[in-house]
Amino acid sequence: MYDGGKIIVGLIIFAGLMTFPIWYNHGDAGAIPNVEKPKDVKECVKDTQYMRTTHMVLLNEWRDNVLREGNREKLKVGNKTYDRSLMNGCMVCHTSKEKFCDQCHLYASVKPYCWDCHFLPKETL
Amino acid sequence: MDMKRRNLLKIAGMSAIAGVAAPSALNLLMKGNVQASSSAGHSDSPSDAHGEMPAEKPTGVRLGLAIDVKKFAENKGLAEKCVAACHQIHNVPDFGNPKDEIKWLWIEKFENLFPDHSHYKKNEELHQLPFLAVCNHCDDPPCVRACPTKATFKAANGAVIMDFHRCIGCRFCMAACPYGARSFNWRSPREKDANGKLKFIKDLNEKFPTRMRGVVEKCNFCAERLAENLPPKCVEIAASAQAMYFGDMNDPHSEISKVLKTKFTIQRKPALGTLPSVFYII
């Protein structure tokens, strides 16, 4: 092989540069998102862990219940009732998309398109 | 294994016949069930389309709307008010040109709504009346059959509604609808002007979402209001003049059933057999 040494050294440098982000950030997940929780409400429709991991499934279920099955029964948690709706339910307590939704969504690089149609409570349009 | 060509062909032929025959035989067996489930809940037995009496008594709710056109003519501006209210609560954008127009409820001339009626020696007055046009919420809606994603579907109460989340904007439903009751969002309804204000939705209703570009939309019989036991917005506005009747057509005691029984009504393009649920009292 001509210039074998140079090629191998070059390859090693190339691989190093390409994988730089992986080993440089290894073990560091970045700053943990700090979501702002509603102040006056202590209880969500499901427990925190469920909401953290599965809220999107819940929203899909609600959408199918409400829209496709026409079952718009309200949810009762404690002594409060909620519309099963992102816009008219969730966002009544979670009054800021920026301080609540976006915190995790940006962190996880998840870009849901809910807000293309639904409204934010305050930062409207 | 030593197989002769003749044997191979025999087996192949037999399996081909079995493969073709089995599904159709299964279909034959299943057919009874399929028909039963599709006609449950509504009065749409096949004989119905040919003007015969339905074989069995319909069950379930089927919403219907009757529009008294004379009342709208007597109350000038009422039709416009209904349209404005409907479009306001549903955030229907006004793009200001007919090409991009979105309409859930709109005013149309007689000859445009009823092209298959004779217009020969027509009654002049009839053609001046303000006819409100709306999605007909057909019993056998062609749009539902055409929709590849089932974004538009027939709800249990007989209304044909849309799940905007699922619409992929293929517009098959628009091609299928014989009443032109569906509109396509060619532009984003949320476009803003220089001041950051919405250009096309002047009076925003924050309880109802907007749509996005590339989504088809139409009247949903105010499904969100029905859930709260409120009538559709247009019906509510027209209630003062008793110009619209709304209710369950399968319930003989409902207001609409009584109106339909006692008054002469016409439907749009009845020959198509879509069985529209919107009736016009002329």
Coordinates of C-alpha atoms in Angstrom, one line a residue:
Chain A
M1 CA 0.0 0.0 0.0
Y2 CA 1.4 3.4 -0.9
D3 CA 1.3 6.0 1.9
G4 CA -0.3 3.4 4.2
G5 CA 0.8 5.2 7.3
K6 CA -0.7 8.5 6.2
I7 CA -4.0 6.9 5.3
I8 CA -4.3 5.1 8.6
V9 CA -3.4 8.2 10.6
G10 CA -5.8 10.2 8.5
L11 CA -8.6 7.6 9.1
I12 CA -8.0 7.7 12.8
I13 CA -8.2 11.5 12.9
F14 CA -11.3 11.4 10.7
A15 CA -13.0 8.8 13.0
G16 CA -12.0 10.8 16.0
L17 CA -13.5 14.0 14.6
M18 CA -16.7 12.3 13.5
T19 CA -17.3 10.7 16.9
F20 CA -16.2 13.8 18.8
P21 CA -19.7 14.8 19.9
I22 CA -20.4 11.3 21.2
W23 CA -17.4 10.9 23.5
Y24 CA -17.2 14.6 24.4
N25 CA -20.7 14.6 25.8
H26 CA -20.5 11.1 27.2
G27 CA -22.3 10.8 30.5
D28 CA -23.6 14.3 30.3
A29 CA -27.3 14.6 29.5
G30 CA -27.3 18.4 29.6
A31 CA -29.2 20.6 32.0
I32 CA -32.3 18.8 33.2
P33 CA -35.4 20.6 32.1
N34 CA -37.1 22.6 34.8
V35 CA -40.8 22.8 34.2
E36 CA -43.0 25.2 36.0
K37 CA -45.9 23.4 37.6
P38 CA -49.2 25.1 38.3
K39 CA -49.2 26.8 41.6
D40 CA -52.7 26.4 42.9
V41 CA -53.4 22.9 41.6
K42 CA -51.6 20.0 43.1
E43 CA -53.2 17.0 41.3
C44 CA -53.1 16.2 37.6
V45 CA -55.5 13.8 35.8
K46 CA -52.9 11.0 36.3
D47 CA -49.9 10.6 38.4
T48 CA -46.7 12.6 37.5
Q49 CA -44.7 9.6 36.3
Y50 CA -47.5 8.6 34.0
M51 CA -48.0 12.1 32.6
R52 CA -44.2 12.5 32.1
T53 CA -43.9 9.4 30.0
T54 CA -47.3 8.8 28.5
H55 CA -49.1 12.2 28.2
M56 CA -49.1 11.9 24.4
V57 CA -50.9 8.6 24.5
L58 CA -53.4 10.1 26.8
L59 CA -54.0 13.0 24.5
N60 CA -54.5 10.7 21.6
E61 CA -56.9 8.7 23.6
W62 CA -58.8 11.8 24.5
R63 CA -58.9 12.9 21.0
D64 CA -60.4 9.6 19.8
N65 CA -62.9 9.5 22.7
V66 CA -64.1 13.1 22.2
L67 CA -64.0 13.4 18.5
R68 CA -64.6 10.0 17.0
E69 CA -66.7 8.4 19.7
G70 CA -68.5 11.6 20.6
N71 CA -67.9 10.9 24.3
R72 CA -67.2 14.3 25.8
E73 CA -67.7 13.4 29.4
K74 CA -65.6 15.5 31.7
L75 CA -62.9 14.2 33.9
K76 CA -63.3 14.6 37.6
V77 CA -60.1 14.8 39.7
G78 CA -60.6 15.7 43.4
N79 CA -63.3 18.4 43.3
K80 CA -62.3 19.9 39.9
T81 CA -63.7 18.9 36.5
Y82 CA -61.7 19.0 33.4
D83 CA -62.5 19.1 29.7
R84 CA -60.7 16.2 28.0
S85 CA -58.9 18.7 25.8
L86 CA -55.4 20.0 25.4
M87 CA -56.6 23.5 24.8
N88 CA -59.5 23.7 27.1
G89 CA -58.3 21.1 29.6
C90 CA -54.5 20.8 30.2
M91 CA -53.7 24.4 29.4
V92 CA -56.2 25.8 31.9
C93 CA -53.8 24.7 34.7
H94 CA -50.6 24.7 32.7
T95 CA -50.9 28.3 31.7
S96 CA -47.6 28.6 29.9
K97 CA -46.4 26.5 27.0
E98 CA -43.0 28.1 27.2
K99 CA -42.4 27.2 30.8
F100 CA -44.1 23.8 30.8
C101 CA -44.3 22.0 27.4
D102 CA -41.3 23.6 25.7
Q103 CA -38.9 22.8 28.6
C104 CA -39.0 19.1 27.9
H105 CA -39.8 19.2 24.3
L106 CA -36.8 21.3 23.5
Y107 CA -34.6 19.1 25.7
A108 CA -35.8 15.9 24.0
S109 CA -35.9 17.6 20.6
V110 CA -39.5 16.7 20.1
K111 CA -41.6 19.0 18.0
P112 CA -45.3 18.3 18.2
Y113 CA -47.5 20.3 15.9
C114 CA -50.4 20.7 18.3
W115 CA -50.0 24.4 18.3
D116 CA -50.4 24.7 14.6
C117 CA -54.2 24.5 15.3
H118 CA -54.7 24.7 19.0
F119 CA -54.2 27.8 21.0
L120 CA -51.9 28.6 23.8
P121 CA -53.4 30.0 26.9
K122 CA -51.5 33.3 27.1
E123 CA -48.8 33.5 24.4
T124 CA -51.6 33.4 21.9
L125 CA -50.4 33.6 18.3
Chain B
M1 CA -37.7 -35.4 -4.2
D2 CA -38.4 -36.5 -7.7
M3 CA -41.5 -34.7 -9.0
K4 CA -42.8 -34.9 -12.5
R5 CA -43.7 -31.7 -14.3
R6 CA -47.2 -33.0 -14.7
N7 CA -47.7 -33.5 -10.9
L8 CA -46.3 -30.1 -10.1
L9 CA -48.7 -28.5 -12.5
K10 CA -51.6 -30.5 -11.0
I11 CA -50.8 -29.3 -7.5
A12 CA -50.2 -25.7 -8.6
G13 CA -53.6 -25.7 -10.4
M14 CA -55.4 -27.1 -7.4
S15 CA -53.9 -24.6 -5.0
A16 CA -54.7 -21.7 -7.3
I17 CA -58.3 -22.8 -7.4
A18 CA -58.5 -23.2 -3.6
G19 CA -56.8 -19.8 -3.1
V20 CA -59.3 -18.0 -5.3
A21 CA -62.3 -19.9 -4.0
A22 CA -61.7 -19.8 -0.3
P23 CA -62.0 -16.0 0.3
S24 CA -65.1 -15.6 -1.8
A25 CA -66.7 -18.6 0.0
L26 CA -65.8 -17.0 3.3
N27 CA -67.2 -13.7 2.1
L28 CA -70.5 -15.4 1.2
L29 CA -70.7 -16.8 4.7
M30 CA -69.8 -13.4 6.3
K31 CA -72.1 -11.3 4.2
G32 CA -75.1 -11.6 6.5
N33 CA -73.1 -10.1 9.4
V34 CA -71.6 -7.2 7.4
Q35 CA -75.0 -6.0 6.1
A36 CA -76.5 -6.2 9.5
S37 CA -73.8 -4.0 11.1
S38 CA -73.8 -1.4 8.3
S39 CA -77.5 -0.7 8.5
A40 CA -77.7 -0.7 12.3
G41 CA -78.5 2.6 13.9
H42 CA -79.8 4.4 10.8
S43 CA -82.6 4.2 8.5
D44 CA -80.4 3.4 5.5
S45 CA -81.6 0.0 4.5
P46 CA -81.0 -0.4 0.8
S47 CA -84.6 -0.2 -0.1
D48 CA -84.8 3.2 1.5
A49 CA -82.8 4.8 -1.4
H50 CA -85.5 3.8 -3.8
G51 CA -88.3 5.6 -2.0
E52 CA -89.7 2.5 -0.4
M53 CA -90.6 2.2 3.3
P54 CA -87.7 1.0 5.4
A55 CA -87.9 -2.6 6.2
E56 CA -87.3 -2.2 9.9
K57 CA -87.9 0.7 12.3
P58 CA -84.7 2.8 12.5
T59 CA -83.0 2.9 15.8
G60 CA -80.5 5.4 17.2
V61 CA -80.2 9.1 16.7
R62 CA -80.1 10.7 13.3
L63 CA -79.7 14.4 13.4
G64 CA -81.5 16.5 10.8
L65 CA -81.9 20.2 10.0
A66 CA -84.9 21.9 8.4
I67 CA -84.5 25.4 7.0
D68 CA -87.6 27.5 6.5
V69 CA -86.5 29.7 3.5
K70 CA -89.6 32.0 3.7
K71 CA -88.8 32.9 7.2
F72 CA -85.3 33.9 6.2
A73 CA -86.8 36.0 3.4
E74 CA -89.0 37.7 5.9
N75 CA -86.2 38.4 8.3
K76 CA -83.7 40.4 6.2
G77 CA -80.2 39.8 7.3
L78 CA -80.9 36.8 9.5
A79 CA -79.1 34.4 7.1
E80 CA -76.0 36.6 7.1
K81 CA -76.1 36.7 10.8
C82 CA -76.2 32.9 11.0
V83 CA -73.3 32.6 8.6
A84 CA -71.2 35.2 10.6
A85 CA -71.9 33.5 13.9
C86 CA -71.1 30.1 12.6
H87 CA -67.8 31.3 11.1
Q88 CA -66.9 33.2 14.2
I89 CA -67.2 30.4 16.7
H90 CA -65.4 28.0 14.5
N91 CA -62.6 30.4 13.5
V92 CA -63.3 30.1 9.8
P93 CA -60.9 32.4 8.1
D94 CA -62.1 34.9 5.5
F95 CA -59.4 35.1 2.9
G96 CA -61.3 37.7 1.0
N97 CA -61.3 36.0 -2.4
P98 CA -63.5 33.3 -3.9
K99 CA -60.6 31.1 -4.9
D100 CA -59.4 30.5 -1.3
E101 CA -62.8 30.8 0.3
I102 CA -63.6 28.6 3.3
K103 CA -67.3 28.1 4.1
W104 CA -69.2 26.1 6.6
L105 CA -72.5 27.8 6.1
W106 CA -73.2 30.0 3.2
I107 CA -75.9 31.7 1.2
E108 CA -76.7 30.4 -2.3
K109 CA -79.2 31.0 -5.0
F110 CA -82.0 28.5 -5.6
E111 CA -80.8 27.5 -9.0
N112 CA -77.3 26.7 -7.7
L113 CA -78.6 24.6 -4.8
F114 CA -81.3 22.8 -6.8
P115 CA -79.9 22.4 -10.3
D116 CA -82.0 19.3 -11.0
H117 CA -85.2 21.1 -10.3
S118 CA -87.0 22.5 -13.3
H119 CA -86.2 26.2 -13.8
Y120 CA -88.5 26.5 -16.8
K121 CA -91.0 29.3 -16.3
K122 CA -89.6 29.7 -12.9
N123 CA -91.2 31.7 -10.1
E124 CA -89.3 35.0 -9.9
E125 CA -89.7 35.2 -6.1
L126 CA -88.1 31.8 -5.5
H127 CA -84.9 32.9 -7.1
Q128 CA -84.6 35.9 -4.9
L129 CA -84.8 33.9 -1.6
P130 CA -81.7 33.6 0.5
F131 CA -81.0 29.8 0.7
L132 CA -78.6 28.8 3.4
A133 CA -76.4 26.0 2.2
V134 CA -74.5 23.7 4.6
C135 CA -73.0 20.2 4.7
N136 CA -75.9 17.9 4.2
H137 CA -74.7 15.3 6.7
C138 CA -75.9 12.6 4.3
D139 CA -77.0 9.2 5.5
D140 CA -74.7 7.6 2.9
P141 CA -72.0 10.2 2.6
P142 CA -69.7 9.8 -0.4
C143 CA -67.0 11.8 1.3
V144 CA -66.6 9.2 4.0
R145 CA -66.2 6.5 1.4
A146 CA -63.6 8.6 -0.5
C147 CA -61.5 9.5 2.5
P148 CA -58.4 7.3 2.6
T149 CA -57.4 8.1 6.2
K150 CA -60.9 8.1 7.7
A151 CA -60.4 11.7 8.7
T152 CA -64.0 12.3 7.8
F153 CA -66.5 9.9 9.3
K154 CA -70.0 9.4 10.3
A155 CA -70.6 9.9 14.0
A156 CA -73.1 7.8 16.0
N157 CA -75.6 10.6 15.9
G158 CA -75.7 10.8 12.2
A159 CA -73.5 13.8 11.7
V160 CA -70.6 13.6 9.3
I161 CA -67.7 15.2 11.0
M162 CA -64.0 15.6 10.4
D163 CA -61.0 14.8 12.5
F164 CA -58.7 17.5 11.3
H165 CA -55.7 15.7 12.9
R166 CA -56.0 13.0 10.4
C167 CA -56.7 15.0 7.2
I168 CA -53.8 14.7 4.7
G169 CA -55.3 17.2 2.3
C170 CA -55.8 14.8 -0.6
R171 CA -59.2 16.4 -1.3
F172 CA -60.8 13.2 -2.5
C173 CA -63.7 14.1 -0.2
M174 CA -64.1 17.4 -2.0
A175 CA -64.3 15.6 -5.3
A176 CA -66.7 13.1 -3.9
C177 CA -69.1 15.6 -2.2
P178 CA -71.8 16.4 -4.7
Y179 CA -72.8 19.5 -2.7
G180 CA -69.6 21.4 -2.6
A181 CA -69.8 21.6 1.1
R182 CA -66.1 21.2 1.8
S183 CA -63.4 23.7 1.7
F184 CA -59.6 23.4 1.4
N185 CA -57.2 25.6 3.3
W186 CA -54.9 26.7 0.5
R187 CA -53.3 29.2 2.8
S188 CA -52.5 29.2 6.5
P189 CA -55.5 30.7 8.3
R190 CA -53.0 32.0 10.9
E191 CA -51.1 34.4 8.5
K192 CA -50.4 37.6 10.3
D193 CA -50.1 41.2 9.1
A194 CA -47.3 43.6 9.8
N195 CA -48.6 44.4 13.3
G196 CA -48.6 40.7 14.2
K197 CA -52.4 40.5 14.1
L198 CA -54.2 37.7 12.4
K199 CA -55.1 38.8 8.9
F200 CA -58.0 36.4 8.2
I201 CA -59.6 35.7 11.5
K202 CA -60.9 38.9 12.9
D203 CA -62.8 37.7 16.0
L204 CA -61.0 34.8 17.4
N205 CA -62.8 32.1 19.5
E206 CA -60.1 30.7 21.7
K207 CA -62.2 27.7 22.7
F208 CA -62.0 26.2 19.2
P209 CA -58.9 25.5 17.3
T210 CA -58.0 26.8 13.8
R211 CA -57.0 24.5 11.1
M212 CA -53.7 24.5 9.2
R213 CA -52.8 24.8 5.6
G214 CA -53.5 21.7 3.6
V215 CA -56.5 20.6 5.7
V216 CA -60.1 20.2 4.4
E217 CA -62.9 21.5 6.6
K218 CA -66.6 21.7 6.7
C219 CA -69.6 22.1 9.0
N220 CA -69.6 19.7 11.9
F221 CA -73.2 20.3 13.1
C222 CA -71.6 22.0 16.0
A223 CA -70.5 18.8 17.6
E224 CA -68.8 20.7 20.4
R225 CA -72.0 22.6 21.2
L226 CA -74.2 19.4 21.0
A227 CA -72.0 18.0 23.7
E228 CA -73.1 20.7 26.0
N229 CA -76.8 20.2 25.0
L230 CA -76.8 23.4 23.0
P231 CA -78.2 23.5 19.5
P232 CA -76.0 24.4 16.5
K233 CA -75.1 28.1 16.5
C234 CA -77.1 28.8 13.3
V235 CA -80.2 27.1 14.7
E236 CA -79.8 29.1 17.9
I237 CA -79.7 32.4 16.0
A238 CA -82.6 31.5 13.8
A239 CA -84.7 30.3 16.7
S240 CA -86.1 33.8 17.3
A241 CA -87.7 33.7 13.8
Q242 CA -88.4 30.0 14.0
A243 CA -86.5 29.6 10.7
M244 CA -84.6 26.5 11.5
Y245 CA -85.5 23.2 13.1
F246 CA -83.0 20.8 14.4
G247 CA -83.2 17.4 16.1
D248 CA -83.3 13.6 16.0
M249 CA -85.3 12.5 12.9
N250 CA -85.6 9.0 14.3
D251 CA -87.6 10.3 17.3
P252 CA -91.2 10.8 16.2
H253 CA -91.8 13.3 19.0
S254 CA -88.9 15.6 18.1
E255 CA -89.6 19.0 16.7
I256 CA -87.9 18.2 13.4
S257 CA -89.9 15.0 12.9
K258 CA -93.1 17.0 13.4
V259 CA -92.0 19.7 11.0
L260 CA -91.0 17.2 8.3
K261 CA -94.3 15.4 8.7
T262 CA -96.4 18.5 8.3
K263 CA -94.5 20.6 5.9
F264 CA -93.5 20.2 2.3
T265 CA -89.7 20.0 2.1
I266 CA -87.2 19.5 -0.6
Q267 CA -83.6 18.1 -0.4
R268 CA -80.6 18.8 -2.5
K269 CA -80.0 16.3 -5.4
P270 CA -82.1 13.5 -3.9
A271 CA -81.5 11.4 -7.0
L272 CA -78.0 10.8 -6.0
G273 CA -79.2 8.6 -3.1
T274 CA -76.9 10.2 -0.5
L275 CA -80.0 10.9 1.7
P276 CA -79.2 14.4 2.9
S277 CA -80.3 15.3 6.4
V278 CA -80.8 18.9 5.5
F279 CA -84.3 19.8 4.3
Y280 CA -85.6 23.0 2.8
I281 CA -89.2 24.2 3.6
I282 CA -90.1 26.3 0.5

